[in-house]
CSV table of C-alpha atoms and ligand atoms in Angstrom, one decimal:
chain,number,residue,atom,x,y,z
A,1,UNK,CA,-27.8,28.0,-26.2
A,2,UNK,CA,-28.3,28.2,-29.8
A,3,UNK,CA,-26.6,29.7,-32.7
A,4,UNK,CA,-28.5,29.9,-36.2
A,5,UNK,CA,-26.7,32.4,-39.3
A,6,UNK,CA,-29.1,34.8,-41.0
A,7,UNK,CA,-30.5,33.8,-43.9
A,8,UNK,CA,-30.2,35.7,-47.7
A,9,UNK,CA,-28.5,38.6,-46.6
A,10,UNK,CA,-27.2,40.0,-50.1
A,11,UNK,CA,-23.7,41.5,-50.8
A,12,UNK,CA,-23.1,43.9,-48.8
A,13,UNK,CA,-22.3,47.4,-49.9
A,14,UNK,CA,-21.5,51.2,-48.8
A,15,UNK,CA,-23.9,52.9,-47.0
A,16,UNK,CA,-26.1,49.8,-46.2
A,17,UNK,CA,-28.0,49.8,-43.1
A,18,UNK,CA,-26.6,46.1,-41.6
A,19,UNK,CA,-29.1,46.3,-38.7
A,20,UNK,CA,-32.3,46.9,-40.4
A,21,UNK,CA,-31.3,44.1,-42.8
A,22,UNK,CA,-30.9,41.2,-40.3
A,23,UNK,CA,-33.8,42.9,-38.4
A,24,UNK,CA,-35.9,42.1,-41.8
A,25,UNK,CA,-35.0,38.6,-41.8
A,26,UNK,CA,-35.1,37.2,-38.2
A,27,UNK,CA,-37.6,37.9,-35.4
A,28,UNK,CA,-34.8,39.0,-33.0
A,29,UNK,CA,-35.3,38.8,-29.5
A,30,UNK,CA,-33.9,41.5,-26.5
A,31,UNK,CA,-31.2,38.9,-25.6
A,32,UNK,CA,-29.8,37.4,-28.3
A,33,UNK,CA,-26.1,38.5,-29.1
A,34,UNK,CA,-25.7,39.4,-33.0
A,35,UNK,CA,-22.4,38.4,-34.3
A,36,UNK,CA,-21.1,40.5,-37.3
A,37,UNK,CA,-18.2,39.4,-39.0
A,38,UNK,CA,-16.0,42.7,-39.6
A,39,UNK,CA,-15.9,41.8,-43.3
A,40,UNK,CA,-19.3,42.9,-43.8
A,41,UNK,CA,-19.0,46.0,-41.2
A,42,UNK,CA,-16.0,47.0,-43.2
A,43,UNK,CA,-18.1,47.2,-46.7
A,44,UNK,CA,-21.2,48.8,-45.3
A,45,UNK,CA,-18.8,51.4,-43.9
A,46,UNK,CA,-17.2,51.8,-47.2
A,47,UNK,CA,-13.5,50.7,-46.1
A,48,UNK,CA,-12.7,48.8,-49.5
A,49,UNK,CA,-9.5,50.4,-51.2
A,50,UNK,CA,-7.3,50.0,-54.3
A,51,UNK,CA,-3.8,49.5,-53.8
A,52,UNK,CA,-3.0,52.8,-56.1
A,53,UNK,CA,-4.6,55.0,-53.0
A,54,UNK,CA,-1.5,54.1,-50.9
A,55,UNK,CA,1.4,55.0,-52.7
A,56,UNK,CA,4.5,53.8,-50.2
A,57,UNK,CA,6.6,55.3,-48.7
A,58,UNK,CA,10.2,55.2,-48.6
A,59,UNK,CA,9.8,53.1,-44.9
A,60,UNK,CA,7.0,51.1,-47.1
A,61,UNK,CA,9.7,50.2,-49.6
A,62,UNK,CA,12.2,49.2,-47.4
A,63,UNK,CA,9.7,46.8,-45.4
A,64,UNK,CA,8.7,45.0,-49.0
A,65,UNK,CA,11.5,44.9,-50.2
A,66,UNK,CA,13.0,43.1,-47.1
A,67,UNK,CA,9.6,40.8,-47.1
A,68,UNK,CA,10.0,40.1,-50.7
A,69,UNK,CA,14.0,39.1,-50.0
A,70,UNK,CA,13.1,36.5,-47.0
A,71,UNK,CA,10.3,34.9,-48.5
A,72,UNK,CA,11.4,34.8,-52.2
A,73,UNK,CA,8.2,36.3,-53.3
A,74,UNK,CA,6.9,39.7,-54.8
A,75,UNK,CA,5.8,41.9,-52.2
A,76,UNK,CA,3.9,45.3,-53.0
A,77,UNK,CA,4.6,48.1,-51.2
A,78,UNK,CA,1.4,50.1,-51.6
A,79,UNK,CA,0.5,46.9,-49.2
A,80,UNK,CA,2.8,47.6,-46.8
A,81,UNK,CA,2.0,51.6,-46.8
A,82,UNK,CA,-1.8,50.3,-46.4
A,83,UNK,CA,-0.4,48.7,-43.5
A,84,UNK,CA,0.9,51.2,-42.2
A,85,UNK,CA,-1.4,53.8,-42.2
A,86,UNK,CA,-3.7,51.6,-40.2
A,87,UNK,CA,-1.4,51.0,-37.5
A,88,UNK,CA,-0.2,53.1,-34.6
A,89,UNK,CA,3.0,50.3,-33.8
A,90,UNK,CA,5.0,48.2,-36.0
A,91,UNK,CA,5.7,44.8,-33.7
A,92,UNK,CA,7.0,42.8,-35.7
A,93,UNK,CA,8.4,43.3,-39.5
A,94,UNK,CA,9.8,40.3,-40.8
A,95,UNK,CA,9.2,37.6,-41.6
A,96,UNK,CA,5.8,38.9,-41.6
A,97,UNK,CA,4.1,42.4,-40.3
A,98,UNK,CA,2.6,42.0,-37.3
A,99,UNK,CA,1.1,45.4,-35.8
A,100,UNK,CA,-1.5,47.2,-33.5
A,101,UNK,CA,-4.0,49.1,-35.0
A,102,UNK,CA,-5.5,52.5,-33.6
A,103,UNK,CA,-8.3,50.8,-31.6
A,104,UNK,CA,-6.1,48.7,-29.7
A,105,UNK,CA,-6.1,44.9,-31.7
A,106,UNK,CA,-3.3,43.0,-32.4
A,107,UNK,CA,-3.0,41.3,-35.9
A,108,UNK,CA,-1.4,40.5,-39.0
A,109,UNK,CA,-1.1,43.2,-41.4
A,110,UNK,CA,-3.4,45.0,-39.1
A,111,UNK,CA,-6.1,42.6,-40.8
A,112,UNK,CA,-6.4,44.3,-44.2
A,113,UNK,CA,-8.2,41.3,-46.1
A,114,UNK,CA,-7.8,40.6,-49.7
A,115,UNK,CA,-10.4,38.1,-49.7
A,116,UNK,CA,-14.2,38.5,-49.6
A,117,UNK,CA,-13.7,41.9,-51.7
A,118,UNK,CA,-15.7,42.6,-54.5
A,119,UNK,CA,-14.8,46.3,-56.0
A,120,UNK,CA,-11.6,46.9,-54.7
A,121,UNK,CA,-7.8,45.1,-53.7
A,122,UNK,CA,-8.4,46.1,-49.7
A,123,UNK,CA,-10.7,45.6,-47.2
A,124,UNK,CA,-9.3,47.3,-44.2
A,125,UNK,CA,-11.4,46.6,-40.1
A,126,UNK,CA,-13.6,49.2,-39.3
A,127,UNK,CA,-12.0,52.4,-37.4
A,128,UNK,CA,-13.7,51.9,-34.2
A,129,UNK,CA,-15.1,48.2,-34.5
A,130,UNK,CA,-16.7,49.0,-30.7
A,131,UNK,CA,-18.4,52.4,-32.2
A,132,UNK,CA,-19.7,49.7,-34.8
A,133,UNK,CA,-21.4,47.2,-33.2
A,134,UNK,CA,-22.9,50.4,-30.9
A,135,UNK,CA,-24.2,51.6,-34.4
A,136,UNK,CA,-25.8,48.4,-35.6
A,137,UNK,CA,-27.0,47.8,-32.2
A,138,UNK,CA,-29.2,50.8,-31.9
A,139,UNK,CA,-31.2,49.4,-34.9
A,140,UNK,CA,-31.2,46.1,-34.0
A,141,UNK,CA,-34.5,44.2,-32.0
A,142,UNK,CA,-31.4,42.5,-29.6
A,143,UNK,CA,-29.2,44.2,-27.3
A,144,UNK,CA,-26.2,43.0,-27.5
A,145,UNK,CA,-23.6,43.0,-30.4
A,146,UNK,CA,-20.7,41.8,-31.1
A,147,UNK,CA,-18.1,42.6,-34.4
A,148,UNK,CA,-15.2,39.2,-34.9
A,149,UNK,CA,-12.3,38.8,-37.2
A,150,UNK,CA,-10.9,35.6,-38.1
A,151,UNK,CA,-6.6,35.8,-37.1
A,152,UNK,CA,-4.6,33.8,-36.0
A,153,UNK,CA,-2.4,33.6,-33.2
A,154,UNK,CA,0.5,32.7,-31.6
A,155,UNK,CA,1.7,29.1,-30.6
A,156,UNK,CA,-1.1,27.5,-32.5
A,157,UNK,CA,-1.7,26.5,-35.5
A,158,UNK,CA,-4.9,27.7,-37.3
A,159,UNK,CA,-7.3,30.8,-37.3
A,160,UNK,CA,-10.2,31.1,-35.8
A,161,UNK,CA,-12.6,34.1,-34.6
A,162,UNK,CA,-11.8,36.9,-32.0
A,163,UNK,CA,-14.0,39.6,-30.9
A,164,UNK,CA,-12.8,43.3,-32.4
A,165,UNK,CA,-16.0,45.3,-31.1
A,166,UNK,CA,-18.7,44.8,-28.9
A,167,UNK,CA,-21.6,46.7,-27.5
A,168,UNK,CA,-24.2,45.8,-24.7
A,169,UNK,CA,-22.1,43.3,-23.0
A,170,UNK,CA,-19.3,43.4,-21.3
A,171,UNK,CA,-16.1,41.8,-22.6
A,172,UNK,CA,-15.4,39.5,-19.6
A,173,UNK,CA,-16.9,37.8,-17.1
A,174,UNK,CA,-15.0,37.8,-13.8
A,175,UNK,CA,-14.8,34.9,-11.1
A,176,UNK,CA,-12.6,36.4,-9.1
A,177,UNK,CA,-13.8,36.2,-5.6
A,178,UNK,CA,-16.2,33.4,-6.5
A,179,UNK,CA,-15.4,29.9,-5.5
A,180,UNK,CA,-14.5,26.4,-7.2
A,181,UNK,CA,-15.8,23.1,-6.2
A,182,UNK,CA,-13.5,22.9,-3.8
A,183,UNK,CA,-14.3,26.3,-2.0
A,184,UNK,CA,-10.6,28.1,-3.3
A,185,UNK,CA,-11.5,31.2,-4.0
A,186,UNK,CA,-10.2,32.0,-7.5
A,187,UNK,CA,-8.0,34.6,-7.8
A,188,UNK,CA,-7.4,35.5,-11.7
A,189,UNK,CA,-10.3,34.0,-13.8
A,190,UNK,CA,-11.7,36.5,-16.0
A,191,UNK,CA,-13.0,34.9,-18.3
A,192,UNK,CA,-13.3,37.0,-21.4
A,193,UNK,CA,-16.9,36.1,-22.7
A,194,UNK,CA,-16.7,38.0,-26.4
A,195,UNK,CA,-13.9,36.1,-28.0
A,196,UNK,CA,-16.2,33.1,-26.8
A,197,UNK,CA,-19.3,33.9,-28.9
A,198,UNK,CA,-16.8,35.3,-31.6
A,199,UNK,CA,-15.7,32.0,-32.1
A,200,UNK,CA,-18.9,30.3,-31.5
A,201,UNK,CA,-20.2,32.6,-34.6
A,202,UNK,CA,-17.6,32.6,-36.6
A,203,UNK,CA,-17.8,28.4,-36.5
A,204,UNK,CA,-21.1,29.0,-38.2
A,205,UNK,CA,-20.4,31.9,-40.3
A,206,UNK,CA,-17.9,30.1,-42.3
A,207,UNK,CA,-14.3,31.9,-43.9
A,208,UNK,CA,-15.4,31.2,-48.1
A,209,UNK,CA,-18.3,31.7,-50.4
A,210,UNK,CA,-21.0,30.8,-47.7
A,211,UNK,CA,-22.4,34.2,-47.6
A,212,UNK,CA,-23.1,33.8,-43.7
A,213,UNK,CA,-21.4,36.8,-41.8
A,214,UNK,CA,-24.2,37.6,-39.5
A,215,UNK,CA,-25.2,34.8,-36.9
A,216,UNK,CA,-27.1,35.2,-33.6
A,217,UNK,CA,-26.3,33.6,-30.4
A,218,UNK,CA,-29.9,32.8,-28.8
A,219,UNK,CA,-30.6,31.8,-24.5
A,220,UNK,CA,-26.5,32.8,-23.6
A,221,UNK,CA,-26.8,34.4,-20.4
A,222,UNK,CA,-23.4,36.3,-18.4
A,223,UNK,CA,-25.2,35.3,-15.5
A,224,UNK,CA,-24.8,37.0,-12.4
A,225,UNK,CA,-21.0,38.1,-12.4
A,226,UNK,CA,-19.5,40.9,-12.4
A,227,UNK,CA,-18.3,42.4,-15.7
A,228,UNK,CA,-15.4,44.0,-17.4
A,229,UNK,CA,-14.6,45.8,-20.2
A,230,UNK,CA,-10.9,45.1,-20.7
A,231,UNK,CA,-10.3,43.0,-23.6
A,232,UNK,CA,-7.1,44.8,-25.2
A,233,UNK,CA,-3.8,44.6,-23.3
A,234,UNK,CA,-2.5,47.8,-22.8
A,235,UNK,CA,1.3,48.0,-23.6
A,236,UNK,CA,2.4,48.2,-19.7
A,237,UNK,CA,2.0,45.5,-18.5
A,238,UNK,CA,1.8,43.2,-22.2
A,239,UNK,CA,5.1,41.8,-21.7
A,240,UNK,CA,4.9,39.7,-24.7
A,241,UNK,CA,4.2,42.3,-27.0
A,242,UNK,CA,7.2,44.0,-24.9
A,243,UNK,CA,9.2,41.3,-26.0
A,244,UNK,CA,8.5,41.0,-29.3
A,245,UNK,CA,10.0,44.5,-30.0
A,246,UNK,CA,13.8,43.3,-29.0
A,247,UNK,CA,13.1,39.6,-31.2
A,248,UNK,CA,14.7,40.0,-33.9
A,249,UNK,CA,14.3,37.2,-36.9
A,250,UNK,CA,17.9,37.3,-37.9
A,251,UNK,CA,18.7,35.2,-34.6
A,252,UNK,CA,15.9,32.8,-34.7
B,301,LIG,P1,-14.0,38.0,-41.6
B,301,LIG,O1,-13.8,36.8,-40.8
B,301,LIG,O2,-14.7,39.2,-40.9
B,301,LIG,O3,-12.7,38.5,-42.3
B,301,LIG,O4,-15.0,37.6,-42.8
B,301,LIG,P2,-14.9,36.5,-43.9
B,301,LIG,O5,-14.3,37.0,-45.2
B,301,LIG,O6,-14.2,35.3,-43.3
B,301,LIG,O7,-16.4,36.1,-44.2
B,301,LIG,C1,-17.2,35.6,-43.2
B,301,LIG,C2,-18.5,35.1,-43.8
B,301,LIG,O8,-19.2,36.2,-44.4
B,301,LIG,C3,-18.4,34.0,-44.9
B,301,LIG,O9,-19.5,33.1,-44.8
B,301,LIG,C4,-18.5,34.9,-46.2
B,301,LIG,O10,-19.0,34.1,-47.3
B,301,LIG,C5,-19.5,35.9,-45.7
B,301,LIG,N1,-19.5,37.2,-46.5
B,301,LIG,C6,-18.4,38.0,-46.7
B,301,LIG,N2,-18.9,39.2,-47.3
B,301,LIG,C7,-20.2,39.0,-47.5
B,301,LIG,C8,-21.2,39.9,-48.1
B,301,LIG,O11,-21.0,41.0,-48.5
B,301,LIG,N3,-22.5,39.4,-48.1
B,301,LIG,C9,-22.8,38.2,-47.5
B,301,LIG,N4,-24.1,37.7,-47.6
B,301,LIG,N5,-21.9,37.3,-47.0
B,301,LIG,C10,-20.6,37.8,-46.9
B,302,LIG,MN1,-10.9,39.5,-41.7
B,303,LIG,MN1,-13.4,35.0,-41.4
């Protein structure tokens, strides 16, 4: 496989048509997989904000102020109430906010950016990352799409890319029922294929000023496996998330 960035793609803006703009400057082909970081997909979808649209509430206030008192640092609570409003659980509060968004994605601050914004304080994900990459996709010469975020995540050190959206793939490739050299039949590999390429792209695309969010993944095949679409845990059965509600920071 190959993976190549598209070239000149401008600042993006509200309203722009992201597929016909990386169909203008690569000769696509049916089975390449575009990666789009969400950066961009949040700008053409106008998701940039100013901290004065979110003014907190009193619940906002009271989780800045104890941020602000643990870390020693200012913390604004229009953030927080930004945070909020894009999330449907708060998992974790302190030392940091850690929460699940309304599509189903675990993050940080429900990965609001603050960097890569031109125009605004906020860059919030898209609303339905999945309904995304479907959108781009439909204009696109490929058929398959996928929209990453750069988090990070537990017991490593680091960030790297994660798949937030995807459309004309599956999420996961599953070996279960195939068999390993040694003729075991595996039993739990399900191999999920779009944080894979999210990473793969997002090691090309770069976190500063390189102005590469959209690269293509050329001759990846899923092969012949059977495919799944389950990519977010769903809180049954996510017993880490489970436990993360009852942590509390104070006995750490
Ligand atoms: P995220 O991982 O989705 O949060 O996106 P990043 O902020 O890390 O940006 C990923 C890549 O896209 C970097 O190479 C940025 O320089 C680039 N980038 C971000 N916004 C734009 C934009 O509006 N236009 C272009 N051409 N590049 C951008
Ligand atoms: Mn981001
Ligand atoms: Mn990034």
């Amino acid at each position: 496989m190959e993976l190549f960035a598209v070239p000149g793609l401008p600042e993006i803006r509200e309203g722009d048509d992201l597929a016909a703009m990386v169909d203008e400057r690569v000769d696509l082909r049916p089975d390449d997989v575009v990666c789009v970081a969400s950066t961009v997909v949040s700008k053409a979808e106008g998701r940039v904000f100013d901290l004065d649209e979110f003014p907190p509430s009193p619940r906002a206030n009271e989780i800045a102020d104890r941020l602000a008192e643990r870390s020693g640092e200012e913390k604004d609570s229009r953030f927080a109430q930004a945070v909020l409003e894009e999330s449907t659980e708060l998992i974790m509060e302190t030392p940091f906010l850690l929460t699940a968004t309304r599509f189903g994605h675990i993050g940080v601050n429900a990965g609001i950016d603050r960097s890569n914004v031109p125009g605004g304080d906020l860059l919030l994900l898209p609303k339905r990352p999945s309904e995304s990459a479907a959108r781009i996709r439909e204009g696109l010469s490929a058929d398959r799409v996928v929209v990453t975020d750069t988090c990070g995540r537990p017991f490593r050190h680091g960030q790297r890319g994660v798949a937030i959206g995807w459309a004309g793939l599956p999420a996961s490739r599953d070996w279960r029922g195939e068999r390993d050299r040694d003729g075991r039949e595996l039993g739990v590999t399900v191999q999920n294929v779009i944080d894979e390429l999210a990473s793969a792209a997002n090691l090309v695309a770069g976190e500063g000023a390189g102005g590469t969010p959209v690269v293509v993944v050329r001759d990846w095949a899923f092969g012949d496996h059977d495919g799944s679409d389950s990519h977010f845990r769903e809180v049954e059965g996510d017993f880490v998330r489970q436990a993360l509600r009852e942590w509390d920071y104070e006995d750490s």
